[in-house]
mmCIF file of C-alpha atoms and ligand atoms in Angstrom:
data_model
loop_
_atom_site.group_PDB
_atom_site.id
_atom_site.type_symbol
_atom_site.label_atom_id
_atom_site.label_comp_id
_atom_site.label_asym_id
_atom_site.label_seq_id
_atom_site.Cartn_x
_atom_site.Cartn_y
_atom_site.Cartn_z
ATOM 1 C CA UNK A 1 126.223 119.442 110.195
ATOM 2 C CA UNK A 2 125.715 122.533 107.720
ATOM 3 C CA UNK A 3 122.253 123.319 109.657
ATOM 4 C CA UNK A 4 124.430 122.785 113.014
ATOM 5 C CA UNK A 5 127.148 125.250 111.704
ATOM 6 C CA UNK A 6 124.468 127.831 110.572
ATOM 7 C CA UNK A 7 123.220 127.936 114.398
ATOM 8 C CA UNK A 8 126.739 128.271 115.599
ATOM 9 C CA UNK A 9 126.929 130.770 113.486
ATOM 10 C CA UNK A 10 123.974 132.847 114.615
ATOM 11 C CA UNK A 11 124.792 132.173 118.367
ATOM 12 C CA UNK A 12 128.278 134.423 117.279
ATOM 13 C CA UNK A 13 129.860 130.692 117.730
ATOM 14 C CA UNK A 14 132.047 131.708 114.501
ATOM 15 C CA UNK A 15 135.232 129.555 114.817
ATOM 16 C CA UNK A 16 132.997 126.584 115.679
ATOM 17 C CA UNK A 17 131.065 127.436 112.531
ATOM 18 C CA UNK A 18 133.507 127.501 110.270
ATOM 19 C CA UNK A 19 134.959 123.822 111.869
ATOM 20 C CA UNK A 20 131.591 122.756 111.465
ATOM 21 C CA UNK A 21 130.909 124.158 107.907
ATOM 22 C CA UNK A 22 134.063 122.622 106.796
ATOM 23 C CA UNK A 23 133.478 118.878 108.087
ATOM 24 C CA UNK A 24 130.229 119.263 106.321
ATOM 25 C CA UNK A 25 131.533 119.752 103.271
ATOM 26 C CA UNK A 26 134.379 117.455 103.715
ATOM 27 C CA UNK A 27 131.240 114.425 104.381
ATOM 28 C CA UNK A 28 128.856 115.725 101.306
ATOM 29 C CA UNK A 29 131.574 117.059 98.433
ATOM 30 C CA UNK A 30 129.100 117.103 95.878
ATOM 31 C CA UNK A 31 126.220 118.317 97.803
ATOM 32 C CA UNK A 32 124.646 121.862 96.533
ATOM 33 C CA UNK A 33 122.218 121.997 99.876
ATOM 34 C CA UNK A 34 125.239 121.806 102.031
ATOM 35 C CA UNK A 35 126.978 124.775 100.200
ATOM 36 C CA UNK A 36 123.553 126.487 99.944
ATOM 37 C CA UNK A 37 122.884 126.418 103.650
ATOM 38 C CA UNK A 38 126.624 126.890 104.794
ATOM 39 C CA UNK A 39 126.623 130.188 102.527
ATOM 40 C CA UNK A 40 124.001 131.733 103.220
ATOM 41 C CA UNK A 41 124.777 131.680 106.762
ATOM 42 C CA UNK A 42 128.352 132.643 107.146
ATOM 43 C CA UNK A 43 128.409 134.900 103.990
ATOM 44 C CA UNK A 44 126.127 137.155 105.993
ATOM 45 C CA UNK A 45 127.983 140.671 106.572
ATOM 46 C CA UNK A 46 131.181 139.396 104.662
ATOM 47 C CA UNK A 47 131.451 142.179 101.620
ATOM 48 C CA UNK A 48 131.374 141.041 98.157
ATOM 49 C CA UNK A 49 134.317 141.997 96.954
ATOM 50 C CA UNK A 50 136.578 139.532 98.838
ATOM 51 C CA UNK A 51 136.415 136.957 96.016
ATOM 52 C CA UNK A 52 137.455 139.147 93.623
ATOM 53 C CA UNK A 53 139.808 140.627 95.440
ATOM 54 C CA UNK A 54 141.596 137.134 96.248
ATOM 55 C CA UNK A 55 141.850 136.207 92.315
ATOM 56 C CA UNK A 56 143.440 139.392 91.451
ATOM 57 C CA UNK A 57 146.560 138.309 90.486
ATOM 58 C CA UNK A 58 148.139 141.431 89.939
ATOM 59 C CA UNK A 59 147.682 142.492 93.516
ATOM 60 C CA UNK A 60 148.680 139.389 95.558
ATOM 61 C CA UNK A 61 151.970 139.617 93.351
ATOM 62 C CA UNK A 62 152.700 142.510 93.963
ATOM 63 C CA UNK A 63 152.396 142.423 97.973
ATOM 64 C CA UNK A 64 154.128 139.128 97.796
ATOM 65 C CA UNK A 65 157.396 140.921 96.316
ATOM 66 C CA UNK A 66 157.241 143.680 98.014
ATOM 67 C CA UNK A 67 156.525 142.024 101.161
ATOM 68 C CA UNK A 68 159.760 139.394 99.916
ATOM 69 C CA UNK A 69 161.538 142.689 100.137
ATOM 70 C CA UNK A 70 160.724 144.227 103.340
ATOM 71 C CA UNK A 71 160.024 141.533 105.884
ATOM 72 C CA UNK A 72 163.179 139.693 107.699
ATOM 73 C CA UNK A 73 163.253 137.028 109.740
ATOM 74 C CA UNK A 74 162.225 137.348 113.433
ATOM 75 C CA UNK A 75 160.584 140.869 112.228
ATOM 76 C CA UNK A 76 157.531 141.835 114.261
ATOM 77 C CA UNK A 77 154.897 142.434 111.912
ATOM 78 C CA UNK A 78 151.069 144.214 112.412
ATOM 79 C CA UNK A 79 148.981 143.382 109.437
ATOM 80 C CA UNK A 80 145.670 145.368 109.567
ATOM 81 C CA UNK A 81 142.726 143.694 107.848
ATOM 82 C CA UNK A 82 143.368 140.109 107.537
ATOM 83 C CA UNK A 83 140.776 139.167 105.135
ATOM 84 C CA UNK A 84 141.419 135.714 104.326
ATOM 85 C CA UNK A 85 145.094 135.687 105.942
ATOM 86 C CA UNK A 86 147.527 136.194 102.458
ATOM 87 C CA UNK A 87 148.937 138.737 103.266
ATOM 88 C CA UNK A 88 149.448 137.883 106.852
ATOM 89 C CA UNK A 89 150.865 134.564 105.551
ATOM 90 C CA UNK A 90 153.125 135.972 103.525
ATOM 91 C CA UNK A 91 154.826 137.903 105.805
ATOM 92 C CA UNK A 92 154.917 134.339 108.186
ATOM 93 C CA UNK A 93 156.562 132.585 105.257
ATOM 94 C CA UNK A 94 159.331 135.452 105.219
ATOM 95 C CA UNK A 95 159.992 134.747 108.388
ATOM 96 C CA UNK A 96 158.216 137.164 110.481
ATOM 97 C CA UNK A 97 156.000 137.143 113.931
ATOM 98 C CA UNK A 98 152.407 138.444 112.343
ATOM 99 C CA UNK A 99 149.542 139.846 114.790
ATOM 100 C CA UNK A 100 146.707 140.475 112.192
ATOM 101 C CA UNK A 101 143.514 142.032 113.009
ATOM 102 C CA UNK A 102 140.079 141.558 111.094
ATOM 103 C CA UNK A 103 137.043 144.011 112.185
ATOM 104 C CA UNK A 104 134.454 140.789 110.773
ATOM 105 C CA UNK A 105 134.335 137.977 112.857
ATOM 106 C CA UNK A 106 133.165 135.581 110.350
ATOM 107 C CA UNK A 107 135.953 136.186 108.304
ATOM 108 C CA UNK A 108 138.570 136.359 111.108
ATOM 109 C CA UNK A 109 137.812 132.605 112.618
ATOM 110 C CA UNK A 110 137.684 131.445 108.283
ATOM 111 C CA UNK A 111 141.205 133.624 108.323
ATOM 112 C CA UNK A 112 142.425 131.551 111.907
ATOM 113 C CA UNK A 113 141.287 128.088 109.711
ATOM 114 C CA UNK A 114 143.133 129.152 106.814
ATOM 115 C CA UNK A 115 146.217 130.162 108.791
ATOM 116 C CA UNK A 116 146.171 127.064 110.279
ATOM 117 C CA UNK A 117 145.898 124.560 107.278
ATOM 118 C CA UNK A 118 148.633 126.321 105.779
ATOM 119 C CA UNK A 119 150.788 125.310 109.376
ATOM 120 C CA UNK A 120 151.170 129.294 110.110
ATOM 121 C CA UNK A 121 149.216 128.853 113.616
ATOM 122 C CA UNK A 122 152.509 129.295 115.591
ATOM 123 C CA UNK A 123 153.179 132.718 113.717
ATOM 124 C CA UNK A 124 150.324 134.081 112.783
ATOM 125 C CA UNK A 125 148.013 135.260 115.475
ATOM 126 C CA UNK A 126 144.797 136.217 113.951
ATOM 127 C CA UNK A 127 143.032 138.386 116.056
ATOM 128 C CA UNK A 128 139.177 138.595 115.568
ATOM 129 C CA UNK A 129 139.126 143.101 116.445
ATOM 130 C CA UNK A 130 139.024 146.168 114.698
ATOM 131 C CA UNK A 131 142.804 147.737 114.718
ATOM 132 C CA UNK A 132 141.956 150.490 116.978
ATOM 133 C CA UNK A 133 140.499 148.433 119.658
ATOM 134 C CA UNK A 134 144.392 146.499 119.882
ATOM 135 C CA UNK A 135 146.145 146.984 122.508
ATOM 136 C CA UNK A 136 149.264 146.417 123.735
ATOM 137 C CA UNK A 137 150.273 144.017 125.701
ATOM 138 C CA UNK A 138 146.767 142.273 125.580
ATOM 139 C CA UNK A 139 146.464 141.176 121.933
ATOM 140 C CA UNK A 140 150.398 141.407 120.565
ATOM 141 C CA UNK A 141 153.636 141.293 123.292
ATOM 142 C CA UNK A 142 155.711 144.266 121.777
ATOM 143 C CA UNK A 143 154.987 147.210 119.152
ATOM 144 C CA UNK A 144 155.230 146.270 115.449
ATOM 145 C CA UNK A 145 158.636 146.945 113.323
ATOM 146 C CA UNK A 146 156.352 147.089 110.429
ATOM 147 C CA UNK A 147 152.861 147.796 109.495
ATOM 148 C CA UNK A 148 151.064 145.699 106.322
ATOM 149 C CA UNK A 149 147.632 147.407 105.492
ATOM 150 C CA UNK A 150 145.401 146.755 102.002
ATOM 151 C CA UNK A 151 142.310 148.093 103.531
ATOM 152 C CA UNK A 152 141.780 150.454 100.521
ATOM 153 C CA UNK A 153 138.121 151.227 98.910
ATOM 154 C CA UNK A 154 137.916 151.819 95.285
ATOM 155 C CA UNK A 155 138.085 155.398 96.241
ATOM 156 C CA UNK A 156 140.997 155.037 98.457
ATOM 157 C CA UNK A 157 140.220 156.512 101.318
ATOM 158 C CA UNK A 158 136.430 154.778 101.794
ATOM 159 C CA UNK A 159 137.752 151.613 103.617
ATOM 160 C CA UNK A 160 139.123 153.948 106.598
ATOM 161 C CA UNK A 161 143.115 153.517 105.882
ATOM 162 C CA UNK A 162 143.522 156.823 107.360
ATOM 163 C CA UNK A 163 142.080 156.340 110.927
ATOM 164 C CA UNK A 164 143.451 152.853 111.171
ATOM 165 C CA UNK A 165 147.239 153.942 110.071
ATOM 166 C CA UNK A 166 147.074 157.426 112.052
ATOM 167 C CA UNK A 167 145.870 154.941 115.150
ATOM 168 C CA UNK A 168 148.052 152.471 114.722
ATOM 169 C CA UNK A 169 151.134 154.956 114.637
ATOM 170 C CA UNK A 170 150.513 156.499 117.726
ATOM 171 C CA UNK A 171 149.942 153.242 119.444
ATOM 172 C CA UNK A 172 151.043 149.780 118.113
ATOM 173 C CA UNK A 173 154.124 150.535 116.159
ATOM 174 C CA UNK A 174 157.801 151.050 116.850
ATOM 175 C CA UNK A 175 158.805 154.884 116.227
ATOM 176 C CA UNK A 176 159.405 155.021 112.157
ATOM 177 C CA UNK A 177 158.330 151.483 111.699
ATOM 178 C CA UNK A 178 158.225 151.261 107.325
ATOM 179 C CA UNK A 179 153.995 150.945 106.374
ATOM 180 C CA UNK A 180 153.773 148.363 103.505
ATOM 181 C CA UNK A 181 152.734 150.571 100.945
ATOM 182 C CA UNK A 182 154.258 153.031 102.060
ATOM 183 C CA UNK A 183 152.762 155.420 99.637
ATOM 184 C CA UNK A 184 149.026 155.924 97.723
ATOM 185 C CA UNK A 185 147.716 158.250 95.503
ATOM 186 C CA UNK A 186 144.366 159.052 93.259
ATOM 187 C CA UNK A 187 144.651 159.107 89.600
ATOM 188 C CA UNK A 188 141.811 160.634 87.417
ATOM 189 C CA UNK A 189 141.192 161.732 84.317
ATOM 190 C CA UNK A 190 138.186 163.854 82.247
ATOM 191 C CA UNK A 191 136.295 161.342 80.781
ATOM 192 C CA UNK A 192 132.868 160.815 78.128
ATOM 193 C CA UNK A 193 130.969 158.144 79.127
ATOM 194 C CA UNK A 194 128.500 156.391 76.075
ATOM 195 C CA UNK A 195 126.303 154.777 78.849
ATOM 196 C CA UNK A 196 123.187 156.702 79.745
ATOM 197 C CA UNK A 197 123.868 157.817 83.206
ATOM 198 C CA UNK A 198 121.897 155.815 85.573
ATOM 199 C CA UNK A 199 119.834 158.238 87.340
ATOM 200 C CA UNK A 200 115.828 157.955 88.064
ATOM 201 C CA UNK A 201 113.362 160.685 86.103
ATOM 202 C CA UNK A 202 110.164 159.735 85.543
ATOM 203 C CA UNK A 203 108.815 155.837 85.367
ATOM 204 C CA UNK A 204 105.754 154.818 84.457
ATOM 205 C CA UNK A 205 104.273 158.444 84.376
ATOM 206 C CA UNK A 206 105.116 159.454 87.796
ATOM 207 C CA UNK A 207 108.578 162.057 88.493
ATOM 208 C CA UNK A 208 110.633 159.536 91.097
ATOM 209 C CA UNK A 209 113.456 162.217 90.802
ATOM 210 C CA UNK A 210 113.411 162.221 94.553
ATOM 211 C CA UNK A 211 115.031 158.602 94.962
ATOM 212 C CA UNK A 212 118.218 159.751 93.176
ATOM 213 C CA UNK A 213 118.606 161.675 96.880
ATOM 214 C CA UNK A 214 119.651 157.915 98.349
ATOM 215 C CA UNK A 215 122.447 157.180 95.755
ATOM 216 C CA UNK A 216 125.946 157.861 96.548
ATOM 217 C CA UNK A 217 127.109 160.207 93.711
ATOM 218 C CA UNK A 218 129.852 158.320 91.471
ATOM 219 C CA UNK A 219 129.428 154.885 89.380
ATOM 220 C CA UNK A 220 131.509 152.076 89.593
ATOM 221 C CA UNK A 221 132.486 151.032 86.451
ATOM 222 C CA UNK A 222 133.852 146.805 85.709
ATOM 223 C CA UNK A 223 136.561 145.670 83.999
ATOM 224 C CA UNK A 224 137.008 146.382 80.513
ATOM 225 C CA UNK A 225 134.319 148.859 79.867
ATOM 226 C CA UNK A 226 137.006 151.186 78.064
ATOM 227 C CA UNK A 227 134.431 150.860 74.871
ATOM 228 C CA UNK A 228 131.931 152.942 77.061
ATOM 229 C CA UNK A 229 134.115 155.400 78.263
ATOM 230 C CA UNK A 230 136.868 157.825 76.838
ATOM 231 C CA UNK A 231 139.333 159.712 78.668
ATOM 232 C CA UNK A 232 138.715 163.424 77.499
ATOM 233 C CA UNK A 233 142.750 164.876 79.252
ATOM 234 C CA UNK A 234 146.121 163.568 80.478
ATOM 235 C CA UNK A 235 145.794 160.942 83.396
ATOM 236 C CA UNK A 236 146.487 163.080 86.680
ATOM 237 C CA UNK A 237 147.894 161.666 90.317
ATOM 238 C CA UNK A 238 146.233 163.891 93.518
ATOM 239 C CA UNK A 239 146.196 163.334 96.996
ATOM 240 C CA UNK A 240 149.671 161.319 97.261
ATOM 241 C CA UNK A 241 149.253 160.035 100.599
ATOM 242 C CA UNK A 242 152.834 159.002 102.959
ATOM 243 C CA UNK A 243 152.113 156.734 105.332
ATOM 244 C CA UNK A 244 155.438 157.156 106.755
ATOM 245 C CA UNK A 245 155.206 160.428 107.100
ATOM 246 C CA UNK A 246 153.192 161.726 109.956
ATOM 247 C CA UNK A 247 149.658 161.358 109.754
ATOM 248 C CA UNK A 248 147.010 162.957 107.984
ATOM 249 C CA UNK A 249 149.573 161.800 105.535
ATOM 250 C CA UNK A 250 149.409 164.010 102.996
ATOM 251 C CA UNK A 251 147.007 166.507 101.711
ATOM 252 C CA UNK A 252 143.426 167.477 102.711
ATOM 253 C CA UNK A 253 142.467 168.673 99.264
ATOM 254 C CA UNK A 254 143.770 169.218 95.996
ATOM 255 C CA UNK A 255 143.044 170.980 92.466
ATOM 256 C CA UNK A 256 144.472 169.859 89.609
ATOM 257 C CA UNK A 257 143.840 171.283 85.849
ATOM 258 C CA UNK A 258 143.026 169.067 83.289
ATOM 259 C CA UNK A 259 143.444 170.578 80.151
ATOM 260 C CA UNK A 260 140.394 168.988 77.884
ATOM 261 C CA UNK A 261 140.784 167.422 74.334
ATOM 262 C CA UNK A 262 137.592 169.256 73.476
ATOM 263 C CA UNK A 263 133.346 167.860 72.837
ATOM 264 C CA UNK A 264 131.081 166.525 75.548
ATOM 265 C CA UNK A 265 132.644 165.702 79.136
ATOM 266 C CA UNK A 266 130.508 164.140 81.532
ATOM 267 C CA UNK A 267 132.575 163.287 84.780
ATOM 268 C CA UNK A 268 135.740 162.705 86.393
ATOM 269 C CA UNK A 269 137.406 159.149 86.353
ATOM 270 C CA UNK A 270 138.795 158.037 88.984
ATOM 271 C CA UNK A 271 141.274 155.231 90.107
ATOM 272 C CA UNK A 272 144.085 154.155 92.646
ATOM 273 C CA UNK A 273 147.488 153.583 92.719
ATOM 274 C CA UNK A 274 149.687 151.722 95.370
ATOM 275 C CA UNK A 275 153.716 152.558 95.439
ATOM 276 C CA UNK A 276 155.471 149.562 97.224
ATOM 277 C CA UNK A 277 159.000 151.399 96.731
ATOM 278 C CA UNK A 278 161.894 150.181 95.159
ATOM 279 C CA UNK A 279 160.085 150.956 91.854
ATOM 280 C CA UNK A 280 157.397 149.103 92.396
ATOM 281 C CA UNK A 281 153.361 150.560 92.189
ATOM 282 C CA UNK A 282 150.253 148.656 91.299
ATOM 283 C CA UNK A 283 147.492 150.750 89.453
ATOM 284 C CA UNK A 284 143.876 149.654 89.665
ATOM 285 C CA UNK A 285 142.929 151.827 86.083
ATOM 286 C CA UNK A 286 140.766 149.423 84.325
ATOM 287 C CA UNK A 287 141.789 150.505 81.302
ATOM 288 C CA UNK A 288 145.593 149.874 81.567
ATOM 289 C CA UNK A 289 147.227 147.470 79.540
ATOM 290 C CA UNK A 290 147.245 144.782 82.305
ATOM 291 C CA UNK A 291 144.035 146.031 82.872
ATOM 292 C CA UNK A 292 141.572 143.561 85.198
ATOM 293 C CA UNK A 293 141.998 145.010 88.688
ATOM 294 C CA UNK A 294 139.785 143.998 91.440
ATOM 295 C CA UNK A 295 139.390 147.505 92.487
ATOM 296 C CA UNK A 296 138.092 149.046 89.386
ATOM 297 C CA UNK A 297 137.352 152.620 89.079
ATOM 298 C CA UNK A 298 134.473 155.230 89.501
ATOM 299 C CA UNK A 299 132.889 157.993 87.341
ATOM 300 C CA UNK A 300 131.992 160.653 89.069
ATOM 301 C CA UNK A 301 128.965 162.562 86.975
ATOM 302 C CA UNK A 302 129.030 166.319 86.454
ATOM 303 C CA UNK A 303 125.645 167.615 87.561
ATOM 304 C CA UNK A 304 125.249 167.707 83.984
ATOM 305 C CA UNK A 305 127.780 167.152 80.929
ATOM 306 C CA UNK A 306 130.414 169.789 80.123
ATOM 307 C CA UNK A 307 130.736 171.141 76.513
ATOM 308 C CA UNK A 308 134.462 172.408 76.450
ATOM 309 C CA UNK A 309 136.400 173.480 73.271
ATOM 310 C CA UNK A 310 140.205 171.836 72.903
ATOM 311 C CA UNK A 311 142.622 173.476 75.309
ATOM 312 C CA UNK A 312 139.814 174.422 77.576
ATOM 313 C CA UNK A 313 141.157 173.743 81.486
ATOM 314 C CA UNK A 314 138.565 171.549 83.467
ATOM 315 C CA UNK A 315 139.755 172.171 87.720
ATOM 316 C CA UNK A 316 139.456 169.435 89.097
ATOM 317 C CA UNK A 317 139.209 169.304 93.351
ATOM 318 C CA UNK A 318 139.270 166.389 95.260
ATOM 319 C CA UNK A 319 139.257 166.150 98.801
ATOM 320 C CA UNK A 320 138.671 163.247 101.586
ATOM 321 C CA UNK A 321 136.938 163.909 104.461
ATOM 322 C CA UNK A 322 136.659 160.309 106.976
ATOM 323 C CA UNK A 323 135.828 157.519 104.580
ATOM 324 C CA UNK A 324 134.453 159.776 102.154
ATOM 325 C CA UNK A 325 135.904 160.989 98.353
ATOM 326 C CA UNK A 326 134.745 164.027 96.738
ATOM 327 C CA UNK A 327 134.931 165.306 93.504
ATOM 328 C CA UNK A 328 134.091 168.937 92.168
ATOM 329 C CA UNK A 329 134.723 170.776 88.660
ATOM 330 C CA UNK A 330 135.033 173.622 87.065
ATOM 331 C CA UNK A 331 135.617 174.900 83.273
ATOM 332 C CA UNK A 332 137.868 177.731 82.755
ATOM 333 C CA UNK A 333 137.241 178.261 78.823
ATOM 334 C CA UNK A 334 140.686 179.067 77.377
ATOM 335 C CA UNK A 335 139.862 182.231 76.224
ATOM 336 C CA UNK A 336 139.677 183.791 79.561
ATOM 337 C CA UNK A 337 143.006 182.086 80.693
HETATM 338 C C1 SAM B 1 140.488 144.856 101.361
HETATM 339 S S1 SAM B 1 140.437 143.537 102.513
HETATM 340 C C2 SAM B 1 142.104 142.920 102.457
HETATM 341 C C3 SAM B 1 142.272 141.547 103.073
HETATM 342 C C4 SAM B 1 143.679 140.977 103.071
HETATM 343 N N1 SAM B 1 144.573 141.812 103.837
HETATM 344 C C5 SAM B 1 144.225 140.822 101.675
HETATM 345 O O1 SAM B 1 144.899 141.755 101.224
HETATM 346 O O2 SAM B 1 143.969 139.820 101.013
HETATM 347 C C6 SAM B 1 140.388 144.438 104.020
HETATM 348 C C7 SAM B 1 139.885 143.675 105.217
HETATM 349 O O3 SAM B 1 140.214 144.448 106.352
HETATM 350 C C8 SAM B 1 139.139 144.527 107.261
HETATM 351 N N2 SAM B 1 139.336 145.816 107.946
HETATM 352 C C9 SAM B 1 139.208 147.062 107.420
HETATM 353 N N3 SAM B 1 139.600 147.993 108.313
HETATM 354 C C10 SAM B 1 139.982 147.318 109.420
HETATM 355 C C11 SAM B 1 140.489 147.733 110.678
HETATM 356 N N4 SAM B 1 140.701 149.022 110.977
HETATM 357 N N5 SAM B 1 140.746 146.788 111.603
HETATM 358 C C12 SAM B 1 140.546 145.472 111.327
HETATM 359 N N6 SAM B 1 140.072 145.030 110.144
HETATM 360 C C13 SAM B 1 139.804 145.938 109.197
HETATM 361 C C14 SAM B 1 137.899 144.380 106.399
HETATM 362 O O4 SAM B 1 136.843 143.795 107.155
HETATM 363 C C15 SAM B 1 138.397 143.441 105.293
HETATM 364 O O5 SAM B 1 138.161 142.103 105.609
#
């Protein structure tokens, strides 16, 4: 059965996989080759961070309540990115009629088996599509009174929230239909790093300088690193994004000055944070008390470090572009200010 399923899978046969994968398991519990064969078939193309992103507490809770608070019975709901179907469920178990879209198909026919062990079938209606290839009244009946999205990157913008929202507003949704956030922002900070920075010199003899070319600039730093890395300035918020408001949502590009604590600085830090209203916000700094976010955060390297005196003012820029974050400084020494 798991070689069957792994065939089904490769034929594009997804749902039937994932039946298939499932009764495997369900006739060899405690058999390793069954998981090995099943897993290596159907995790192909499904991103790593899924997993983590399911067992982080902090963020299912704080959907849950905020989705408690928004979503009423018989409310017509478009979730965009289904992942495993939470959030989609959640907004089922409040009572609404949920269209949900997932862009992998893999995923979206696990999502549709999920959905419908949980006994959400009749109001969930996962639908295996990217968001912008929905249409109305093909895939749901009427336009949505409310928009769910998490499809934020670690760098906010890098999972394509701005496309799919801007889309989705002109086309799926109700005029002034709430988003769920409604509002998202960058934090960052100055920061000193202990950690060599990870970039390729010379090894074994021979300059490889020329493979640091591939590497997308900025290093993703785990969970409770905060030995390894200091913030160097205040925390600042940039690019506060309102996806209520009419898209591009907020601003381009931004400079903010970060007034340095003085020594070596040798990037930016860089985070998210998620405002659910009602006072409500979920930060993914990995250094905050509650600390352990899924998301994480990235240090963006100067081209090389920064010796700054206290007082001196580090401006900052950030701007998105697409998908893509990116981070620029300069030092204004505070004598010339
Ligand atoms: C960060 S995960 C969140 C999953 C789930 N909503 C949750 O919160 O547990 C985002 C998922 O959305 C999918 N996705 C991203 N952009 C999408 C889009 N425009 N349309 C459909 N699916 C999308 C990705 O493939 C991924 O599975």
């Amino acid at each position: 059965m798991a070689m069957l399923s792994a065939v089904l899978h490769e034929k594009g046969l997804v749902d039937d996989a994932v039946a298939m994968a499932t009764a495997a398991i369900e006739a060899a519990p405690e058999s390793m080759a069954v998981r090995d064969i099943i897993g290596y078939a159907l995790s192909n193309g499904v991103q790593s961070f899924h997993v983590p992103m399911l067992l982080d507490h902090a963020r299912n809770a704080a959907y849950a309540r905020a989705i408690r608070r928004m979503v009423h019975p018989g409310m017509r709901v478009l979730e965009i990115g289904t992942g495993g179907g939470l959030l989609a469920m959640l907004c089922a178990e409040a009572g609404a009629i949920v269209t949900t879209c997932e862009a992998q198909p893999t995923i979206a026919a696990t999502a549709r088996a999920i959905v419908d062990r949980n006994g959400f079938s009749d109001r969930v209606r996962v639908i295996s599509k990217r968001s912008d290839l929905l249409s109305i009244p093909e895939d749901m009946d009427a336009p949505a009174e409310l928009v769910v999205h998490e499809i934020f990157g670690r760098r906010l913008f890098d999972e394509g929230v701005t496309a799919a929202l801007r889309d989705a507003r002109a086309r799926l949704l109700v005029a002034g239909a709430p988003a769920l956030p409604p509002r998202a922002e960058i934090r960052c900070a100055l920061a000193r790093s202990v950690d060599a920075r990870r970039r390729v010199v010379t090894i074994e003899g021979f300059d490889m300088s020329l493979f640091n070319l591939l590497t997308v600039p900025g290093r993703q730093l785990r969970l409770k690193k905060r030995e390894h890395v200091d913030y160097c300035s205040e925390t600042a918020s940039v690019l506060r994004m309102d996806y209520d408001a009419p898209s591009p949502f907020g601003p381009q590009t931004e400079t903010v000055s970060l007034v340095s604590t003085g020594g070596r600085i040798d990037g930016v830090m860089q985070w998210i944070r998620l405002d659910f209203g009602a006072g409500e916000t979920l930060e993914s700094d990995p250094f905050s008390e509650d600390g352990a976010s899924s998301w994480g955060a990235t240090l963006f390297d100067f081209a090389a470090p920064l010796e700054t005196a206290p007082g001196d003012i580090v401006e900052v820029t950030l701007s998105h572009k697409d998908m893509r974050l990116l981070v620029d400084a300069v030092v204004r020494p505070r004598s010339t200010m």
